[in-house]
mmCIF file of C-alpha atoms in Angstrom:
data_model
loop_
_atom_site.group_PDB
_atom_site.id
_atom_site.type_symbol
_atom_site.label_atom_id
_atom_site.label_comp_id
_atom_site.label_asym_id
_atom_site.label_seq_id
_atom_site.Cartn_x
_atom_site.Cartn_y
_atom_site.Cartn_z
ATOM 1 C CA UNK J 1 -36.954 -33.321 33.783
ATOM 2 C CA UNK J 2 -35.004 -31.876 30.915
ATOM 3 C CA UNK J 3 -32.545 -29.053 31.651
ATOM 4 C CA UNK J 4 -31.297 -26.867 28.810
ATOM 5 C CA UNK J 5 -28.365 -24.510 29.262
ATOM 6 C CA UNK J 6 -27.631 -21.791 26.728
ATOM 7 C CA UNK J 7 -24.492 -19.720 26.141
ATOM 8 C CA UNK J 8 -23.622 -16.931 25.809
ATOM 9 C CA UNK J 9 -26.329 -14.807 27.395
ATOM 10 C CA UNK J 10 -25.350 -11.823 25.238
ATOM 11 C CA UNK J 11 -23.515 -11.645 21.927
ATOM 12 C CA UNK J 12 -22.418 -8.578 19.996
ATOM 13 C CA UNK J 13 -21.144 -9.008 16.449
ATOM 14 C CA UNK J 14 -20.154 -6.743 13.595
ATOM 15 C CA UNK J 15 -22.490 -6.760 10.649
ATOM 16 C CA UNK J 16 -21.351 -9.400 8.188
ATOM 17 C CA UNK J 17 -19.648 -11.555 10.807
ATOM 18 C CA UNK J 18 -20.957 -14.888 12.076
ATOM 19 C CA UNK J 19 -22.761 -15.585 15.340
ATOM 20 C CA UNK J 20 -22.805 -18.893 17.192
ATOM 21 C CA UNK J 21 -25.047 -19.836 20.108
ATOM 22 C CA UNK J 22 -24.552 -23.098 21.986
ATOM 23 C CA UNK J 23 -26.940 -25.182 24.050
ATOM 24 C CA UNK J 24 -26.557 -28.345 26.095
ATOM 25 C CA UNK J 25 -29.314 -30.654 27.273
ATOM 26 C CA UNK J 26 -29.465 -33.230 30.020
ATOM 27 C CA UNK J 27 -31.947 -35.890 28.869
ATOM 28 C CA UNK J 28 -30.401 -38.148 26.241
ATOM 29 C CA UNK J 29 -33.921 -39.189 25.167
ATOM 30 C CA UNK J 30 -34.693 -35.689 23.862
ATOM 31 C CA UNK J 31 -34.952 -35.845 20.088
ATOM 32 C CA UNK J 32 -36.374 -32.573 18.815
ATOM 33 C CA UNK J 33 -34.527 -29.261 19.106
ATOM 34 C CA UNK J 34 -36.210 -26.074 17.853
ATOM 35 C CA UNK J 35 -34.752 -22.567 17.857
ATOM 36 C CA UNK J 36 -36.875 -19.467 18.369
ATOM 37 C CA UNK J 37 -36.195 -15.803 17.615
ATOM 38 C CA UNK J 38 -37.938 -13.175 19.706
ATOM 39 C CA UNK J 39 -37.976 -9.575 18.535
ATOM 40 C CA UNK J 40 -38.822 -6.726 20.850
ATOM 41 C CA UNK J 41 -42.514 -6.651 21.732
ATOM 42 C CA UNK J 42 -43.281 -9.880 19.921
ATOM 43 C CA UNK J 43 -43.664 -13.537 20.714
ATOM 44 C CA UNK J 44 -40.990 -16.135 19.956
ATOM 45 C CA UNK J 45 -40.990 -17.324 16.362
ATOM 46 C CA UNK J 46 -39.669 -20.687 15.200
ATOM 47 C CA UNK J 47 -36.736 -20.137 12.823
ATOM 48 C CA UNK J 48 -35.218 -23.597 12.449
ATOM 49 C CA UNK J 49 -35.362 -26.983 14.097
ATOM 50 C CA UNK J 50 -33.496 -30.270 14.022
ATOM 51 C CA UNK J 51 -34.426 -33.826 14.927
ATOM 52 C CA UNK J 52 -32.063 -36.356 16.384
ATOM 53 C CA UNK J 53 -31.783 -38.389 13.203
ATOM 54 C CA UNK J 54 -29.730 -35.661 11.486
ATOM 55 C CA UNK J 55 -26.541 -33.873 12.474
ATOM 56 C CA UNK J 56 -26.953 -30.604 10.609
ATOM 57 C CA UNK J 57 -29.659 -28.549 8.941
ATOM 58 C CA UNK J 58 -29.363 -25.351 6.937
ATOM 59 C CA UNK J 59 -31.782 -22.674 5.837
ATOM 60 C CA UNK J 60 -30.149 -19.821 3.956
ATOM 61 C CA UNK J 61 -27.973 -17.946 6.456
ATOM 62 C CA UNK J 62 -28.874 -20.023 9.490
ATOM 63 C CA UNK J 63 -27.788 -23.530 10.357
ATOM 64 C CA UNK J 64 -28.137 -25.822 13.331
ATOM 65 C CA UNK J 65 -25.810 -28.650 14.319
ATOM 66 C CA UNK J 66 -26.495 -31.465 16.757
ATOM 67 C CA UNK J 67 -24.042 -33.670 18.622
ATOM 68 C CA UNK J 68 -26.099 -36.381 20.321
ATOM 69 C CA UNK J 69 -23.112 -37.987 21.998
ATOM 70 C CA UNK J 70 -22.097 -34.771 23.693
ATOM 71 C CA UNK J 71 -25.737 -33.662 24.122
ATOM 72 C CA UNK J 72 -25.231 -30.254 22.641
ATOM 73 C CA UNK J 73 -26.577 -28.322 19.685
ATOM 74 C CA UNK J 74 -25.676 -24.971 18.177
ATOM 75 C CA UNK J 75 -27.179 -22.216 16.052
ATOM 76 C CA UNK J 76 -24.979 -20.583 13.440
ATOM 77 C CA UNK J 77 -25.905 -17.321 11.739
ATOM 78 C CA UNK J 78 -23.641 -16.266 8.876
ATOM 79 C CA UNK J 79 -23.329 -12.833 7.243
ATOM 80 C CA UNK J 80 -25.248 -11.219 10.085
ATOM 81 C CA UNK J 81 -27.513 -8.276 9.331
ATOM 82 C CA UNK J 82 -29.092 -5.664 11.622
ATOM 83 C CA UNK J 83 -32.447 -7.476 11.396
ATOM 84 C CA UNK J 84 -30.811 -10.497 13.065
ATOM 85 C CA UNK J 85 -30.678 -8.498 16.316
ATOM 86 C CA UNK J 86 -33.076 -10.266 18.694
ATOM 87 C CA UNK J 87 -33.225 -12.751 21.569
ATOM 88 C CA UNK J 88 -32.706 -16.354 20.503
ATOM 89 C CA UNK J 89 -33.954 -19.343 22.486
ATOM 90 C CA UNK J 90 -33.010 -22.970 22.087
ATOM 91 C CA UNK J 91 -35.334 -25.718 23.304
ATOM 92 C CA UNK J 92 -35.498 -29.482 23.633
ATOM 93 C CA UNK J 93 -38.293 -32.030 23.873
ATOM 94 C CA UNK J 94 -38.960 -35.756 23.738
ATOM 95 C CA UNK J 95 -41.108 -37.114 20.917
ATOM 96 C CA UNK J 96 -43.984 -38.133 23.194
ATOM 97 C CA UNK J 97 -44.002 -34.911 25.193
ATOM 98 C CA UNK J 98 -45.580 -31.469 24.836
ATOM 99 C CA UNK J 99 -43.485 -29.528 27.347
ATOM 100 C CA UNK J 100 -40.656 -27.677 25.654
ATOM 101 C CA UNK J 101 -37.642 -27.019 27.863
ATOM 102 C CA UNK J 102 -36.262 -23.615 26.905
ATOM 103 C CA UNK J 103 -32.794 -22.216 27.340
ATOM 104 C CA UNK J 104 -32.452 -18.856 29.099
ATOM 105 C CA UNK J 105 -31.964 -16.979 25.833
ATOM 106 C CA UNK J 106 -29.162 -15.128 24.033
ATOM 107 C CA UNK J 107 -29.476 -11.442 23.209
ATOM 108 C CA UNK J 108 -27.767 -10.901 19.861
ATOM 109 C CA UNK J 109 -26.830 -7.389 18.787
ATOM 110 C CA UNK J 110 -25.546 -6.814 15.272
ATOM 111 C CA UNK J 111 -23.470 -3.619 15.047
ATOM 112 C CA UNK J 112 -23.692 -1.713 11.784
ATOM 113 C CA UNK S 1 -53.888 -16.378 8.634
ATOM 114 C CA UNK S 2 -53.667 -13.631 11.256
ATOM 115 C CA UNK S 3 -51.719 -15.824 13.628
ATOM 116 C CA UNK S 4 -52.427 -16.240 17.331
ATOM 117 C CA UNK S 5 -54.240 -13.181 18.608
ATOM 118 C CA UNK S 6 -53.957 -12.043 22.202
ATOM 119 C CA UNK S 7 -55.699 -9.229 24.007
ATOM 120 C CA UNK S 8 -55.089 -6.902 25.604
ATOM 121 C CA UNK S 9 -51.478 -6.141 24.620
ATOM 122 C CA UNK S 10 -50.886 -4.289 27.855
ATOM 123 C CA UNK S 11 -52.711 -4.465 31.162
ATOM 124 C CA UNK S 12 -51.992 -2.385 34.226
ATOM 125 C CA UNK S 13 -53.983 -3.170 37.320
ATOM 126 C CA UNK S 14 -53.859 -2.768 41.053
ATOM 127 C CA UNK S 15 -53.121 -5.561 43.458
ATOM 128 C CA UNK S 16 -56.238 -7.509 44.353
ATOM 129 C CA UNK S 17 -58.021 -6.887 41.078
ATOM 130 C CA UNK S 18 -59.139 -9.611 38.691
ATOM 131 C CA UNK S 19 -57.296 -9.857 35.388
ATOM 132 C CA UNK S 20 -58.481 -11.748 32.319
ATOM 133 C CA UNK S 21 -56.213 -12.409 29.377
ATOM 134 C CA UNK S 22 -57.663 -13.602 26.089
ATOM 135 C CA UNK S 23 -56.391 -15.724 23.240
ATOM 136 C CA UNK S 24 -57.643 -16.725 19.816
ATOM 137 C CA UNK S 25 -55.554 -19.582 18.413
ATOM 138 C CA UNK S 26 -54.911 -20.208 14.739
ATOM 139 C CA UNK S 27 -57.933 -21.798 13.104
ATOM 140 C CA UNK S 28 -57.623 -25.567 12.900
ATOM 141 C CA UNK S 29 -55.010 -25.847 15.643
ATOM 142 C CA UNK S 30 -56.003 -28.322 18.331
ATOM 143 C CA UNK S 31 -53.221 -27.628 20.845
ATOM 144 C CA UNK S 32 -53.114 -24.463 22.936
ATOM 145 C CA UNK S 33 -50.532 -23.398 25.474
ATOM 146 C CA UNK S 34 -50.254 -20.526 27.963
ATOM 147 C CA UNK S 35 -46.717 -19.436 28.860
ATOM 148 C CA UNK S 36 -45.372 -16.807 31.235
ATOM 149 C CA UNK S 37 -42.095 -14.992 30.557
ATOM 150 C CA UNK S 38 -40.033 -13.208 33.197
ATOM 151 C CA UNK S 39 -36.391 -12.212 33.390
ATOM 152 C CA UNK S 40 -35.845 -14.433 36.416
ATOM 153 C CA UNK S 41 -37.576 -17.612 35.248
ATOM 154 C CA UNK S 42 -37.597 -17.332 31.465
ATOM 155 C CA UNK S 43 -40.423 -19.037 29.565
ATOM 156 C CA UNK S 44 -42.619 -21.207 31.787
ATOM 157 C CA UNK S 45 -45.462 -23.400 30.601
ATOM 158 C CA UNK S 46 -48.559 -22.670 32.667
ATOM 159 C CA UNK S 47 -51.175 -24.905 31.055
ATOM 160 C CA UNK S 48 -51.698 -27.052 27.964
ATOM 161 C CA UNK S 49 -55.039 -27.755 26.260
ATOM 162 C CA UNK S 50 -55.648 -30.414 23.637
ATOM 163 C CA UNK S 51 -58.954 -30.332 21.766
ATOM 164 C CA UNK S 52 -60.213 -27.776 24.314
ATOM 165 C CA UNK S 53 -59.489 -30.100 27.244
ATOM 166 C CA UNK S 54 -56.889 -29.122 29.878
ATOM 167 C CA UNK S 55 -54.209 -31.794 29.794
ATOM 168 C CA UNK S 56 -51.585 -30.390 32.123
ATOM 169 C CA UNK S 57 -52.038 -27.458 34.480
ATOM 170 C CA UNK S 58 -49.133 -28.319 36.753
ATOM 171 C CA UNK S 59 -47.412 -25.065 35.786
ATOM 172 C CA UNK S 60 -50.193 -22.871 37.099
ATOM 173 C CA UNK S 61 -48.519 -21.201 40.041
ATOM 174 C CA UNK S 62 -51.410 -20.959 42.477
ATOM 175 C CA UNK S 63 -55.135 -21.323 42.841
ATOM 176 C CA UNK S 64 -55.377 -17.656 41.942
ATOM 177 C CA UNK S 65 -54.710 -18.688 38.347
ATOM 178 C CA UNK S 66 -57.326 -20.400 36.208
ATOM 179 C CA UNK S 67 -57.679 -21.054 32.492
ATOM 180 C CA UNK S 68 -60.568 -22.064 30.284
ATOM 181 C CA UNK S 69 -61.072 -23.031 26.685
ATOM 182 C CA UNK S 70 -64.819 -23.027 26.026
ATOM 183 C CA UNK S 71 -64.352 -23.690 22.311
ATOM 184 C CA UNK S 72 -61.678 -24.263 19.721
ATOM 185 C CA UNK S 73 -61.275 -20.586 18.924
ATOM 186 C CA UNK S 74 -61.044 -18.975 22.341
ATOM 187 C CA UNK S 75 -59.187 -19.329 25.611
ATOM 188 C CA UNK S 76 -58.835 -17.198 28.729
ATOM 189 C CA UNK S 77 -56.324 -17.000 31.534
ATOM 190 C CA UNK S 78 -57.656 -15.405 34.687
ATOM 191 C CA UNK S 79 -55.806 -14.194 37.771
ATOM 192 C CA UNK S 80 -57.940 -13.440 40.807
ATOM 193 C CA UNK S 81 -56.779 -11.722 42.945
ATOM 194 C CA UNK S 82 -53.709 -10.371 41.181
ATOM 195 C CA UNK S 83 -50.438 -9.679 43.007
ATOM 196 C CA UNK S 84 -47.347 -7.639 42.037
ATOM 197 C CA UNK S 85 -45.331 -10.842 41.529
ATOM 198 C CA UNK S 86 -47.710 -11.800 38.723
ATOM 199 C CA UNK S 87 -46.212 -8.999 36.626
ATOM 200 C CA UNK S 88 -44.842 -10.663 33.475
ATOM 201 C CA UNK S 89 -45.500 -11.153 29.796
ATOM 202 C CA UNK S 90 -48.075 -13.870 29.171
ATOM 203 C CA UNK S 91 -48.007 -15.692 25.867
ATOM 204 C CA UNK S 92 -50.575 -17.897 24.242
ATOM 205 C CA UNK S 93 -49.337 -20.370 21.623
ATOM 206 C CA UNK S 94 -51.032 -22.900 19.381
ATOM 207 C CA UNK S 95 -50.076 -25.774 17.110
ATOM 208 C CA UNK S 96 -51.777 -28.264 14.821
ATOM 209 C CA UNK S 97 -50.936 -31.172 17.091
ATOM 210 C CA UNK S 98 -48.679 -30.989 20.106
ATOM 211 C CA UNK S 99 -45.160 -29.672 19.713
ATOM 212 C CA UNK S 100 -43.083 -32.474 18.242
ATOM 213 C CA UNK S 101 -44.885 -32.896 14.925
ATOM 214 C CA UNK S 102 -46.010 -29.360 14.245
ATOM 215 C CA UNK S 103 -44.491 -25.946 14.903
ATOM 216 C CA UNK S 104 -45.580 -23.870 17.862
ATOM 217 C CA UNK S 105 -46.956 -20.439 16.962
ATOM 218 C CA UNK S 106 -46.834 -17.740 19.624
ATOM 219 C CA UNK S 107 -48.997 -14.661 19.936
ATOM 220 C CA UNK S 108 -47.408 -11.297 20.681
ATOM 221 C CA UNK S 109 -48.225 -11.568 24.352
ATOM 222 C CA UNK S 110 -49.926 -9.529 27.045
ATOM 223 C CA UNK S 111 -47.643 -7.456 29.240
ATOM 224 C CA UNK S 112 -49.207 -7.459 32.706
ATOM 225 C CA UNK S 113 -48.182 -4.963 35.360
ATOM 226 C CA UNK S 114 -49.684 -5.301 38.828
ATOM 227 C CA UNK S 115 -49.038 -2.352 41.130
#
C-alpha cells in the first residue's frame, strides 16, 4: 500500500516568516494529495489539495507544490500568523480508492 | 450546515465496559468513515460506509469493535468489552462521494479513555 513520510515532525517559526512542510509518497499511481490542518481539540480540516495534473496550487498565504517524478509534495505557508499554529497532515490517494494514507503530522508553532 | 457531529466529546470508562460512539454526518453525504488517532499510529481508517453499507472494515482492530449505519444520518461505533489500549481519539468523517472527488469533513472527535 501507499506509504507517506512527512518532515519535519515539529517546526517553530517567527511570526511573519515562512513555513515549509515536505512529504514523500511511495506509490507512483497516487494522484490526489490533500493537506489537513488540525487545531487543538478539533478534527482535521482540509486546507488545500492538489491533483497530479498540476505542479502548483495557491490559496492566499498557502501553496502546495508537487513533483511527480521525485514523488514528493510540499506545503508552503507565507507570512505566518499565530493562528497558523496547529498540526498539519499531508495525505495521498489513488483516484479509484477511498483510503487516504496520512503522513505522521507536523506540529507548527508560530512565535509572536 | 453544522458539520459532522460526534457525541460524546469525552468518554471515560473502565476496562470491560461497553462504549458507544455516535456520529451524525453532513446531510446529503453518502460516504462515512470512522478513524482512530493515536500518537503511536497516527490516523487509522477503521471502517468505510457508502450509502449506509459497510464497504471496508479491514481496519477494525478486533471483533470487540463493531460499527453500524442504520440510516443516512446516523452511525455508531461500539467497543465491547473495552480495553485500556483502546484509549484514543475517534473521528467520524463524511463526504459527498468517496474521497477523491469531494472533500472529507471530520467531526471534532470523541476522546476515549479506558482505565
